[in-house]
Coordinates of C-alpha atoms in Angstrom, one line a residue:
Chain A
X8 CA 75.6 208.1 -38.2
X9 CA 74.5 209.4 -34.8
X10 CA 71.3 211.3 -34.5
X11 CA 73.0 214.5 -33.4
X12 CA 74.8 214.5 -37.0
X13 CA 71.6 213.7 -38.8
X14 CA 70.2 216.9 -37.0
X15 CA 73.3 218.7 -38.2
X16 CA 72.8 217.6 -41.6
X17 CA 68.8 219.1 -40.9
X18 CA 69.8 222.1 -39.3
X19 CA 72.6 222.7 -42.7
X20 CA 70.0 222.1 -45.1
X21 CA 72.1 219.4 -46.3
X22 CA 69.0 216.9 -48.3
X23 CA 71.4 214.1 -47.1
X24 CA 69.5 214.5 -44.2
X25 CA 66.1 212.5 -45.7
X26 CA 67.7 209.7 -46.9
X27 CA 70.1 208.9 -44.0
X28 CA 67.0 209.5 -41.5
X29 CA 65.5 206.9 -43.9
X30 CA 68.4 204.6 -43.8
X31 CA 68.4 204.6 -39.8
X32 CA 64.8 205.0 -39.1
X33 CA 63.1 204.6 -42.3
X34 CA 61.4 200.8 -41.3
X35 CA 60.8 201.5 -37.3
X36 CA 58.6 204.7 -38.4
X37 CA 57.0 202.7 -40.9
X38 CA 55.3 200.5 -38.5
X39 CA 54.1 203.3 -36.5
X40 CA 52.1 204.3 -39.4
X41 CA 51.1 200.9 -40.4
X42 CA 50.0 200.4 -37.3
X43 CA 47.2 202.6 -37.4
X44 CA 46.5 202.8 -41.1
X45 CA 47.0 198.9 -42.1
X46 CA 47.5 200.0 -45.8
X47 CA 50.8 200.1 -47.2
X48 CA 50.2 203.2 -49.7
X49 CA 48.4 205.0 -46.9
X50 CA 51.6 204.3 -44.3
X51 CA 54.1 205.1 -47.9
X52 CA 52.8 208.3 -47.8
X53 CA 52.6 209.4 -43.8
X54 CA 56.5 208.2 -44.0
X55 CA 57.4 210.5 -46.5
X56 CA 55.1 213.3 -44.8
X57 CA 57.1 212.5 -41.8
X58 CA 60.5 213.4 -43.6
X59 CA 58.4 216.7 -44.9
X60 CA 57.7 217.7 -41.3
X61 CA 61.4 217.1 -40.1
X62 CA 62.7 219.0 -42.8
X63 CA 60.7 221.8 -41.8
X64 CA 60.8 221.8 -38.3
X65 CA 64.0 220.8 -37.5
X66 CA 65.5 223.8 -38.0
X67 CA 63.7 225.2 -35.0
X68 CA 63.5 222.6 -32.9
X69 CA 66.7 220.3 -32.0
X70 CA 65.4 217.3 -31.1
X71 CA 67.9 215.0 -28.7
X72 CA 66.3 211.9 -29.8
X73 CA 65.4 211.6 -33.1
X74 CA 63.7 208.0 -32.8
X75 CA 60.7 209.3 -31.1
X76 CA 60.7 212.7 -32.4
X77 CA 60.3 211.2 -36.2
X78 CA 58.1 208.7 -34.9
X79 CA 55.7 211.1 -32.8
X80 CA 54.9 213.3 -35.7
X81 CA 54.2 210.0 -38.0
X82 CA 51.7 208.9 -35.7
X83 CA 50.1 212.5 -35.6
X84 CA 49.9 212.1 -39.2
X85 CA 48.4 209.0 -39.3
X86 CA 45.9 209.6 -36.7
X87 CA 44.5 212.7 -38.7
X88 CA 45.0 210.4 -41.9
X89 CA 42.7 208.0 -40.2
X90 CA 40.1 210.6 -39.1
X91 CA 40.4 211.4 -42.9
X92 CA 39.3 207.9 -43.6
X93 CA 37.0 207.6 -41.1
X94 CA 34.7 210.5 -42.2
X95 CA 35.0 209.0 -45.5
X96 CA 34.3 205.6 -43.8
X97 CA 36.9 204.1 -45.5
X98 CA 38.6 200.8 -43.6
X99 CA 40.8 201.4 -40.3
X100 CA 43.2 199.1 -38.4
X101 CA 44.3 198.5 -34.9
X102 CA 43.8 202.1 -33.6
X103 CA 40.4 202.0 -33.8
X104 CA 40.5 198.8 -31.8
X105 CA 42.6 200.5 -29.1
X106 CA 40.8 203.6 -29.2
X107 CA 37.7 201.7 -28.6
X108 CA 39.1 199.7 -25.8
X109 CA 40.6 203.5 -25.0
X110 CA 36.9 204.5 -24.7
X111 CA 36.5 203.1 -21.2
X112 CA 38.7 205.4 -19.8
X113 CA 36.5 208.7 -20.2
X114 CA 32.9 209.0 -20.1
X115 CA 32.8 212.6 -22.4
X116 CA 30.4 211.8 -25.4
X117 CA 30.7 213.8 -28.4
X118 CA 29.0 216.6 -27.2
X119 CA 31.0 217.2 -24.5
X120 CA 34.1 217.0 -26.2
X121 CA 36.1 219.8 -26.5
X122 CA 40.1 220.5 -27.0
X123 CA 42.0 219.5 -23.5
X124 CA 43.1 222.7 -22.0
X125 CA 46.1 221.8 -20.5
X126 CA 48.0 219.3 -22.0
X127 CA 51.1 219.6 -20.3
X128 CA 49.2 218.8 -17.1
X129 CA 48.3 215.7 -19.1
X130 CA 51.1 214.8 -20.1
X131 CA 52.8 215.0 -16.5
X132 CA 49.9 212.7 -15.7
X133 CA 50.3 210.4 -18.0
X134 CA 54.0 210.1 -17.7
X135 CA 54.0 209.5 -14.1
X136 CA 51.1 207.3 -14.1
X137 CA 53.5 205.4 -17.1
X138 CA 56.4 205.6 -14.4
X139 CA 54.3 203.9 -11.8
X140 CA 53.6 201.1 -13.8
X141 CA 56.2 197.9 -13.9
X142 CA 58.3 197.9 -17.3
X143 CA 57.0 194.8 -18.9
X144 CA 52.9 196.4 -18.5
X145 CA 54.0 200.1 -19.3
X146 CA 55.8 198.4 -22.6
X147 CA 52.5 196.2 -23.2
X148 CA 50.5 200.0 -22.3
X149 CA 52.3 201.6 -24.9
X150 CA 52.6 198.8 -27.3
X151 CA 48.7 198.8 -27.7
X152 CA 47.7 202.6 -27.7
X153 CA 50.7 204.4 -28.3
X154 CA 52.2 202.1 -31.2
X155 CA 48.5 200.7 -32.0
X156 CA 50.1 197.0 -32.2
X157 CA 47.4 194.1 -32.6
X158 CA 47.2 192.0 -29.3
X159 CA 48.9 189.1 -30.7
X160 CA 51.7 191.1 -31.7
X161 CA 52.4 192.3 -28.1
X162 CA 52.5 188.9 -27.1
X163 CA 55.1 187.7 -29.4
X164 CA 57.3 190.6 -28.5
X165 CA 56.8 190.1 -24.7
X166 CA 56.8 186.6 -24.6
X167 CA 53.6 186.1 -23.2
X168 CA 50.1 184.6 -23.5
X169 CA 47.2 186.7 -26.0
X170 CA 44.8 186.2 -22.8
X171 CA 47.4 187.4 -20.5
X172 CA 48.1 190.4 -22.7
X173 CA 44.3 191.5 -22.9
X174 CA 44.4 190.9 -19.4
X175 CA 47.3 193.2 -18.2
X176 CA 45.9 195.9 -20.8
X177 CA 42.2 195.4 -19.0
X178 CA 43.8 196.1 -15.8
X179 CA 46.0 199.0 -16.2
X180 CA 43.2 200.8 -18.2
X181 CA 40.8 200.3 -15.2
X182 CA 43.9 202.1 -13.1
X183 CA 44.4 205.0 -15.3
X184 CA 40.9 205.2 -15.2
X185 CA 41.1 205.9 -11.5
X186 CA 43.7 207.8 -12.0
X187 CA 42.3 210.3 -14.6
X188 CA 38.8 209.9 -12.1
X189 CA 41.2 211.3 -9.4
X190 CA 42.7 214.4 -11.7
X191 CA 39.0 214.7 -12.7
X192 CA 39.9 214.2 -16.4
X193 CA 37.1 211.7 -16.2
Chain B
X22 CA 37.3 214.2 -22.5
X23 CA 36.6 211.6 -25.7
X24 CA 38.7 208.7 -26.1
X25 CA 40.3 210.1 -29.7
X26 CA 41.4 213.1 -27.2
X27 CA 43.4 210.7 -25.1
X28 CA 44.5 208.7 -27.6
X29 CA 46.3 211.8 -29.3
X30 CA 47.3 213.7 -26.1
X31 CA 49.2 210.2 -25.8
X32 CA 52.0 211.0 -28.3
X33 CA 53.2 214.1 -25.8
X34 CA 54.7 211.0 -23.1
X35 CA 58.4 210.4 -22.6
X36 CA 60.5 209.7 -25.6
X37 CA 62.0 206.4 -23.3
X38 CA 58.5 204.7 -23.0
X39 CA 58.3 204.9 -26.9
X40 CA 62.0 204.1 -27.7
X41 CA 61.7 201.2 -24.7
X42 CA 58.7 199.6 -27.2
X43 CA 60.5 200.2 -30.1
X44 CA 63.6 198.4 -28.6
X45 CA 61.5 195.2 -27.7
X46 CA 60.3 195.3 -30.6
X47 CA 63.4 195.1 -32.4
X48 CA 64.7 192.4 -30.1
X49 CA 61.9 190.3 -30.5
X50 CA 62.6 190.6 -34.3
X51 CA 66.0 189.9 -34.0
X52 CA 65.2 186.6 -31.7
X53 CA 62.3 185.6 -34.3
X54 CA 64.8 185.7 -37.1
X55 CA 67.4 183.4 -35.2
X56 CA 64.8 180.9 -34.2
X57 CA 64.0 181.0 -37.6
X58 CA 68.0 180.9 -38.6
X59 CA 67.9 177.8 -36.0
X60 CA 65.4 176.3 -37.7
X61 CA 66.2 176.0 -40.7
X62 CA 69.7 175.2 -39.5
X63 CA 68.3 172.2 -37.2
X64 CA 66.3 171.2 -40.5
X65 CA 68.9 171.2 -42.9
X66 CA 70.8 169.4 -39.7
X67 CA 68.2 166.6 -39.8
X68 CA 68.1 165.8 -43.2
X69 CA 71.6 165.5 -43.2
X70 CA 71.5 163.4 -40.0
X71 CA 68.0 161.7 -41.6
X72 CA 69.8 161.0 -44.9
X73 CA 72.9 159.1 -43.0
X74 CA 70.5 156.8 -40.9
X75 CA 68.8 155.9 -43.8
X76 CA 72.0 155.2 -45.7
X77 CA 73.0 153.3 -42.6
X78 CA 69.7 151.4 -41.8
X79 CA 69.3 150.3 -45.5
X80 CA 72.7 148.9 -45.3
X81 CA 72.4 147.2 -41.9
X82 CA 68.6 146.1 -41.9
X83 CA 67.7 145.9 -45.4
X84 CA 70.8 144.5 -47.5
X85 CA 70.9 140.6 -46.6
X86 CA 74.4 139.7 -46.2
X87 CA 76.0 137.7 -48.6
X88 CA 77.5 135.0 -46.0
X89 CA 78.4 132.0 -46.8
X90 CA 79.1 128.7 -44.5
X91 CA 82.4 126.7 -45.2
X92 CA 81.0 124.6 -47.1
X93 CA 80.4 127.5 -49.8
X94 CA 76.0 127.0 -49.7
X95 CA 74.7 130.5 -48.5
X96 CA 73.6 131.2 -44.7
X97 CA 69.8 132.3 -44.0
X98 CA 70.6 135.6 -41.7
X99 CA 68.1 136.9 -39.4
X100 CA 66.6 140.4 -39.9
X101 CA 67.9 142.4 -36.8
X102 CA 65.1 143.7 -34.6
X103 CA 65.2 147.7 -34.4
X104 CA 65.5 148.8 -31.1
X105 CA 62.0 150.7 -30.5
X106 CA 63.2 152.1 -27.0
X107 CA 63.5 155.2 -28.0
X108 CA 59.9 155.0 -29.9
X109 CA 58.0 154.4 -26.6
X110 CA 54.8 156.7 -26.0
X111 CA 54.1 157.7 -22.8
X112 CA 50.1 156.5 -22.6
X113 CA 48.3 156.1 -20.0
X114 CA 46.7 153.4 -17.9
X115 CA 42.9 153.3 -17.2
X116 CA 44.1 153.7 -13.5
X117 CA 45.8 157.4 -14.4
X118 CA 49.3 155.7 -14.2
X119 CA 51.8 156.3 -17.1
X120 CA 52.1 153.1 -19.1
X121 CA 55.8 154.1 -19.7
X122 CA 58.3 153.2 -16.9
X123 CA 59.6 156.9 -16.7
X124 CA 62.9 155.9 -14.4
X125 CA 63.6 152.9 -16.9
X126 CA 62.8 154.9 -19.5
X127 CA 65.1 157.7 -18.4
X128 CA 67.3 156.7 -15.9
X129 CA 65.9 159.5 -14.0
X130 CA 65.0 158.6 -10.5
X131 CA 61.1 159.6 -9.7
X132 CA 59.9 159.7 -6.3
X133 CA 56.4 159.0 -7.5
X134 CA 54.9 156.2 -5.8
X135 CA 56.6 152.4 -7.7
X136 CA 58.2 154.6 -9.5
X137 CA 55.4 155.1 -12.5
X138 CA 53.8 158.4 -13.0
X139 CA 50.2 159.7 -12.8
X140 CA 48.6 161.3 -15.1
X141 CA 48.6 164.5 -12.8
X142 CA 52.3 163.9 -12.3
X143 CA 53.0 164.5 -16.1
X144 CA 50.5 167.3 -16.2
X145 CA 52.4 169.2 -13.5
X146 CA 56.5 168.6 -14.8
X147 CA 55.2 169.8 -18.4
X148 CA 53.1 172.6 -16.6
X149 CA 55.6 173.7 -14.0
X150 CA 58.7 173.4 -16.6
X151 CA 56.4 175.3 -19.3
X152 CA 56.1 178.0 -17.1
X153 CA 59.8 178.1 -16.6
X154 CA 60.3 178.0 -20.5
X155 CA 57.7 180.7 -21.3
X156 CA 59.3 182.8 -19.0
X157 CA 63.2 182.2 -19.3
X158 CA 65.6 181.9 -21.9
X159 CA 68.7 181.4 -19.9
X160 CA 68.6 180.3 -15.6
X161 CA 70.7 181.5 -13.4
X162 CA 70.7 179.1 -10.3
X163 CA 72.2 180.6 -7.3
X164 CA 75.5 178.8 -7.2
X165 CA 76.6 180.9 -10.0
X166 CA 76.0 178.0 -12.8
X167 CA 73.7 178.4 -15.3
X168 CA 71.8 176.7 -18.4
X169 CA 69.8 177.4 -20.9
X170 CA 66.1 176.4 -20.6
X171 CA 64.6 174.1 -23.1
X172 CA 62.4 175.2 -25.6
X173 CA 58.9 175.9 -24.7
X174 CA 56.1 174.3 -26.5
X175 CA 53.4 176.9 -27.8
X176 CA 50.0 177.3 -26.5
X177 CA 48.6 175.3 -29.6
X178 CA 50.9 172.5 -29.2
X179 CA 50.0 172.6 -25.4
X180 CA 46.2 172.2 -25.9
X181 CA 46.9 169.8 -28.4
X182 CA 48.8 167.6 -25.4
X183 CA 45.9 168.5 -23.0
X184 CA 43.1 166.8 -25.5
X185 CA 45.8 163.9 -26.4
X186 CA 48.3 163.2 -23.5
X187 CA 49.3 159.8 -25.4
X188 CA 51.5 162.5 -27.2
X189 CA 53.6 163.9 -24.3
X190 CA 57.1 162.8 -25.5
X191 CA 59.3 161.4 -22.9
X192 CA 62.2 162.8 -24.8
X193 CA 60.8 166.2 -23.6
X194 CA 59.1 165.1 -19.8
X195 CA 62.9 163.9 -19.3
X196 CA 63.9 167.2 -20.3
X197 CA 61.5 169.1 -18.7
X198 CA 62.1 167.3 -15.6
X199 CA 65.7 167.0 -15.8
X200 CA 65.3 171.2 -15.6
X201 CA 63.0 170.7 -12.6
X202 CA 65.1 169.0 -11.1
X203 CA 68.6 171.2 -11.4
X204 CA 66.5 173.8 -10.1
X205 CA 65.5 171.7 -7.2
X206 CA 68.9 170.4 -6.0
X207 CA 70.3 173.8 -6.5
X208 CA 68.5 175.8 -4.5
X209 CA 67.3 173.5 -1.8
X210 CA 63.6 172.8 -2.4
X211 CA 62.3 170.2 -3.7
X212 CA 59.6 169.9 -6.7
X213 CA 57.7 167.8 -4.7
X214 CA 57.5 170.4 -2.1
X215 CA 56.3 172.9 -4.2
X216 CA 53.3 170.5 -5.4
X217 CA 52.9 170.0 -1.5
X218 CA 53.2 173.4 -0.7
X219 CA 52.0 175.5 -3.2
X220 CA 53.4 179.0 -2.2
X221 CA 56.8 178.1 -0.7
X222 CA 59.7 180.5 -0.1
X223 CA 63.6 180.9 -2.2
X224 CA 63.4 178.9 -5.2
X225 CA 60.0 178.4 -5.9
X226 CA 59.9 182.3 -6.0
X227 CA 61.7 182.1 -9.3
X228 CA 58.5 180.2 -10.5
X229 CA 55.5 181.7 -8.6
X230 CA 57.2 185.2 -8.1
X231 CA 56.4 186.7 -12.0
X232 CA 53.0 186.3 -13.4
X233 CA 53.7 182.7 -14.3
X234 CA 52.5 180.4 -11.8
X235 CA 51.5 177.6 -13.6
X236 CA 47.6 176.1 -13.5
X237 CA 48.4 173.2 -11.6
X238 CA 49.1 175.5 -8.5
X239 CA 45.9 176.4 -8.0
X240 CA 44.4 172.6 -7.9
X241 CA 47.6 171.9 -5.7
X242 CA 45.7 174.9 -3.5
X243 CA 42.0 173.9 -3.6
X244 CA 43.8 170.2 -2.9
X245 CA 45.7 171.7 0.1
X246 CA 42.3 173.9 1.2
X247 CA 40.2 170.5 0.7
X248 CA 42.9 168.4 3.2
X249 CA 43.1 171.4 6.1
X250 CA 39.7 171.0 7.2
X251 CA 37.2 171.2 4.5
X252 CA 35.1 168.1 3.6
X253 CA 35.5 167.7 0.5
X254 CA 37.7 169.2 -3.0
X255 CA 34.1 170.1 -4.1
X256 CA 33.4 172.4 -1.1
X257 CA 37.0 173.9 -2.1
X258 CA 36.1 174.7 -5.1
X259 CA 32.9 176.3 -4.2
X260 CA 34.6 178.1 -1.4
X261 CA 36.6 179.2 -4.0
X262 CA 34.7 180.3 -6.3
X263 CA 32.6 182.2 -3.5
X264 CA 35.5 183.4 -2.3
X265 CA 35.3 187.7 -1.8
X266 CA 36.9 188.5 -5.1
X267 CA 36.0 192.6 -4.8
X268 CA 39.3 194.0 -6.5
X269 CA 38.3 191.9 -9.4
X270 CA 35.9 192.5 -12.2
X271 CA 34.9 189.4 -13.2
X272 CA 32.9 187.2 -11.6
X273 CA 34.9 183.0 -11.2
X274 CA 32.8 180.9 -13.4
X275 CA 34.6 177.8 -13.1
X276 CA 37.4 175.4 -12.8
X277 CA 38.6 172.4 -15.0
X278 CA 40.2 169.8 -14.3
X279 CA 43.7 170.8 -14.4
X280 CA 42.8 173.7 -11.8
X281 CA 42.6 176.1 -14.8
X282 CA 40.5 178.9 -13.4
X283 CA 37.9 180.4 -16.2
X284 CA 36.0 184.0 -16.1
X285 CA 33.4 185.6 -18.1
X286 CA 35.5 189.2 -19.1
X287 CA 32.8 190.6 -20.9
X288 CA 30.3 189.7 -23.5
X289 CA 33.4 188.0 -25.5
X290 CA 32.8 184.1 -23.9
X291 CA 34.6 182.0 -21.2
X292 CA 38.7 183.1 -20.9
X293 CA 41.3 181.7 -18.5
X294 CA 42.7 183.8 -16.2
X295 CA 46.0 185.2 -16.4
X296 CA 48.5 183.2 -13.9
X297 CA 49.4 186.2 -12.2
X298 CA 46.1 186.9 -10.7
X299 CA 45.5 183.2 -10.0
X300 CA 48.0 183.0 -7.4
X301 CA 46.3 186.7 -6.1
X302 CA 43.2 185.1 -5.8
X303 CA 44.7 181.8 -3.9
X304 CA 46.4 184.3 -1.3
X305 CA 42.6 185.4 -1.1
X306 CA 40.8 182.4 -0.5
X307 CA 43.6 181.1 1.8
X308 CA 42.9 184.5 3.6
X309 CA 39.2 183.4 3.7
X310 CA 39.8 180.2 4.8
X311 CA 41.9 181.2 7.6
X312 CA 39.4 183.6 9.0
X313 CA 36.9 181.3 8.8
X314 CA 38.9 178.6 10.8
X315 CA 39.8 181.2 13.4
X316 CA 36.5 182.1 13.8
X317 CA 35.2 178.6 14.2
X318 CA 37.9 178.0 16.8
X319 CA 36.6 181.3 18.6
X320 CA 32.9 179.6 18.8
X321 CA 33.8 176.1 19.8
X322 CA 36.3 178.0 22.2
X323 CA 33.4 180.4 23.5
X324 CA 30.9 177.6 24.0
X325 CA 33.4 175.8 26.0
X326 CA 33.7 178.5 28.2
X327 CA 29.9 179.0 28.0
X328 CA 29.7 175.5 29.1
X329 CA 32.0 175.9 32.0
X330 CA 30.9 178.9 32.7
X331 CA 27.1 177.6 33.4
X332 CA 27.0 173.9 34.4
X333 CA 23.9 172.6 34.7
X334 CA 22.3 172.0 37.5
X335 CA 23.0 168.4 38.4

């Protein structure tokens, strides 16, 4: 089924619509979550939160691709699971790697921390700087702190060395740290 | 700005850059799973295969023959010698060279010097043809033909060689440099000439052009620096590792002794650099090099004309 007839199905109220976005993309948005949570109840649950969301939102919004529409608001809801956990200093997985290797790109402490005003401006930042980058590091870029995967994962799927994969990620994070310098994100 | 900030502002980028991820990932599934598939096919395959030499060698090697002369008293026969050609290892001698005869072991011809190999020639076919097999599942040459590339060997089963070269197969060098050396005649340059001349143009771009260029490259370079005017492949290496590395952050700590460059990252131990910014860094020091050569030339050049310029007064 194509994604503009599971939206139809969302936008008719049909409940079909859950279980054939589970038969298409039920496994690839289960790795999002496991990705940051590393617990397969925790990751159980954000999946069927995620179908929640959809069924809510959809009717509003029409997405055009469904992949990373689903898979946006699971990692949403596994970040603020994991901030759940966090406070409760319960165990976390990869993100917490990548956000600490993430760290390097700002200076703000805690204090200074405050909700980003404009994130469209962000996100035109972040997309072009994404665009500038050659396909094979913007897929290992995205790999490690969009879809939180280990580094040895993004080795296996880009047919490349662990070293050379921590070393691509050192290097483009040292450029978008320029780059969000330069903007004065910084 | 915190880091958790930019960490969720990222799920606003494109939907392609998360669909692109989510399509390698899918692919590199789908090739795990057939390599897999072919695994266990090729094992099944060999036990099969295993079964019927077995069947075959306890029949021909092990089962005496009943034979009998004409005069009807039984015949003593001779256990046949197994051919152990194919078991050779390729060792080596306590001069470097390869105890194995690779062109009689092959039937490949080698230009190597009596036709044996060094130990540094074996390093650089696996290195150079690992680098191709890392990198390539299928080569296009650019007559049109094409071939698959052999197998790879994994970084574990690489180190493994490094710390016990008796084990390099010469069922794989022959492969490895059997590839070598299609790419070679196809293109026009010679293997040879890319150990010579470690950056060279057309072909060898399909090996040095990605982030791939393989280790021995970079002793090939502090070999080529050491024999274009400095004294000594010591003084190379320091040059290089003095070399003005500013666009870097790590400082060169060292080099071993297959031209593997190592850096200190962080506070996380020794790594080895990627190959990508190996060949960067050669382009450097060659840069270096050249500069300094110029400049020498300028001096001598400027005290001849100093000379000339003031003769003494005799």
């Amino acid at each position: 089924m194509t994604d503009e007839q599971i939206v139809d199905l969302y936008r008719d109220r049909d409940e079909s619509a859950v279980s054939e976005t589970a038969h298409k993309y039920g496994r690839v948005i289960r790795t999002v979550a496991q990705n940051i949570l590393r617990n397969d109840h925790d990751a159980e649950e954000c999946v069927n939160d995620t179908y929640l969301k959809a069924w809510e939102s959809i009717p509003d919004a029409r997405p055009t691709r469904l992949y990373p529409y689903l898979a946006r608001i699971t990692r949403n809801l596994a970040l603020n699971r994991l901030r759940e956990q966090t406070a409760e200093k319960r165990g976390a997985g990869q993100a917490l790697a990548s956000l600490d290797e993430l760290s390097e790109c700002v200076s703000g402490t805690a204090e200074e921390s405050g909700e980003f005003a404009d994130k469209v401006a962000f996100k035109e930042i972040m997309n072009g700087f994404l665009a500038g980058l050659s396909p094979e590091t913007r897929g290992v870029f995205v790999a490690r702190y969009w879809y939180s995967y280990s580094i040895s994962e993004i080795a296996r799927m880009y047919g490349i060395s662990e070293s050379n994969t921590a070393v691509t990620l050192f290097r483009t994070r040292e450029k978008l740290k320029k780059l969000l310098e330069t903007e004065g994100l910084f | 700005m915190r880091s958790t900030e930019l960490f969720e502002l990222m799920s606003d980028i494109d939907d392609q850059y998360i669909d692109e991820v989510r399509e390698r990932a899918q692919n590199a599934g789908t090739k795990r799973t057939n390599v897999l598939r072919l695994a266990l096919i090729a094992a099944c395959a060999a036990l099969v295969i295993g079964s019927a030499y077995a069947v075959i060698y306890y029949y021909n090697y092990t089962k005496v023959p009943n034979v009998s002369s004409s005069d009807g008293t039984a015949l003593e026969t001779d256990e046949t010698e197994i051919d152990e050609t194919r078991a050779l290892t390729l060792g080596f001698n306590e001069d470097g060279s390869a105890k194995a005869d690779y062109t009689a072991l092959t039937g490949v011809p080698f230009p190597a010097e009596n036709g044996r190999l060094t130990k540094q020639d074996v390093y650089a076919i696996y290195d150079a043809a690992e680098m191709i097999c890392e990198r390539y599942d299928r080569i296009t040459l650019s007559d049109g033909s094409s071939f698959d590339a052999p197998e790879g060997v994994s970084p574990d089963e690489a180190g493994s060689l490094r710390a016990n070269p008796e084990q390099f197969s010469p069922d794989r060098l022959s492969e490895y440099y059997s590839l070598l050396t299609r790419l070679d005649n196809a293109v026009g340059h010679v293997f040879w000439d890319m150990i010579n001349a470690y950056l060279p143009d057309g072909a060898a771009d399909l090996l040095v052009h990605d982030p791939k260029i393989n280790s021995v490259i970079t002793e090939w370079a502090i070999l080529d620096l050491a024999s274009s005017g400095y004294a000594s492949k010591s003084d190379a290496r320091e040059a290089f590792k003095g070399a003005d590395f500013a666009d870097y952050p790590f400082e060169i700590l060292e080099f071993n002794e297959y031209g593997d460059i190592f850096y200190y990252p962080g506070d996380s131990g020794k790594e080895r650099i990627c190959n990508g910014e190996r060949r960067e860094l050669i382009s450097i020091v060659q840069q270096t090099y050249e500069n300094v050569r110029l400049r020498t030339e300028n001096e001598q050049r400027d005290s001849i004309v100093a000379d000339v310029a003031a003769p003494d007064g005799d």
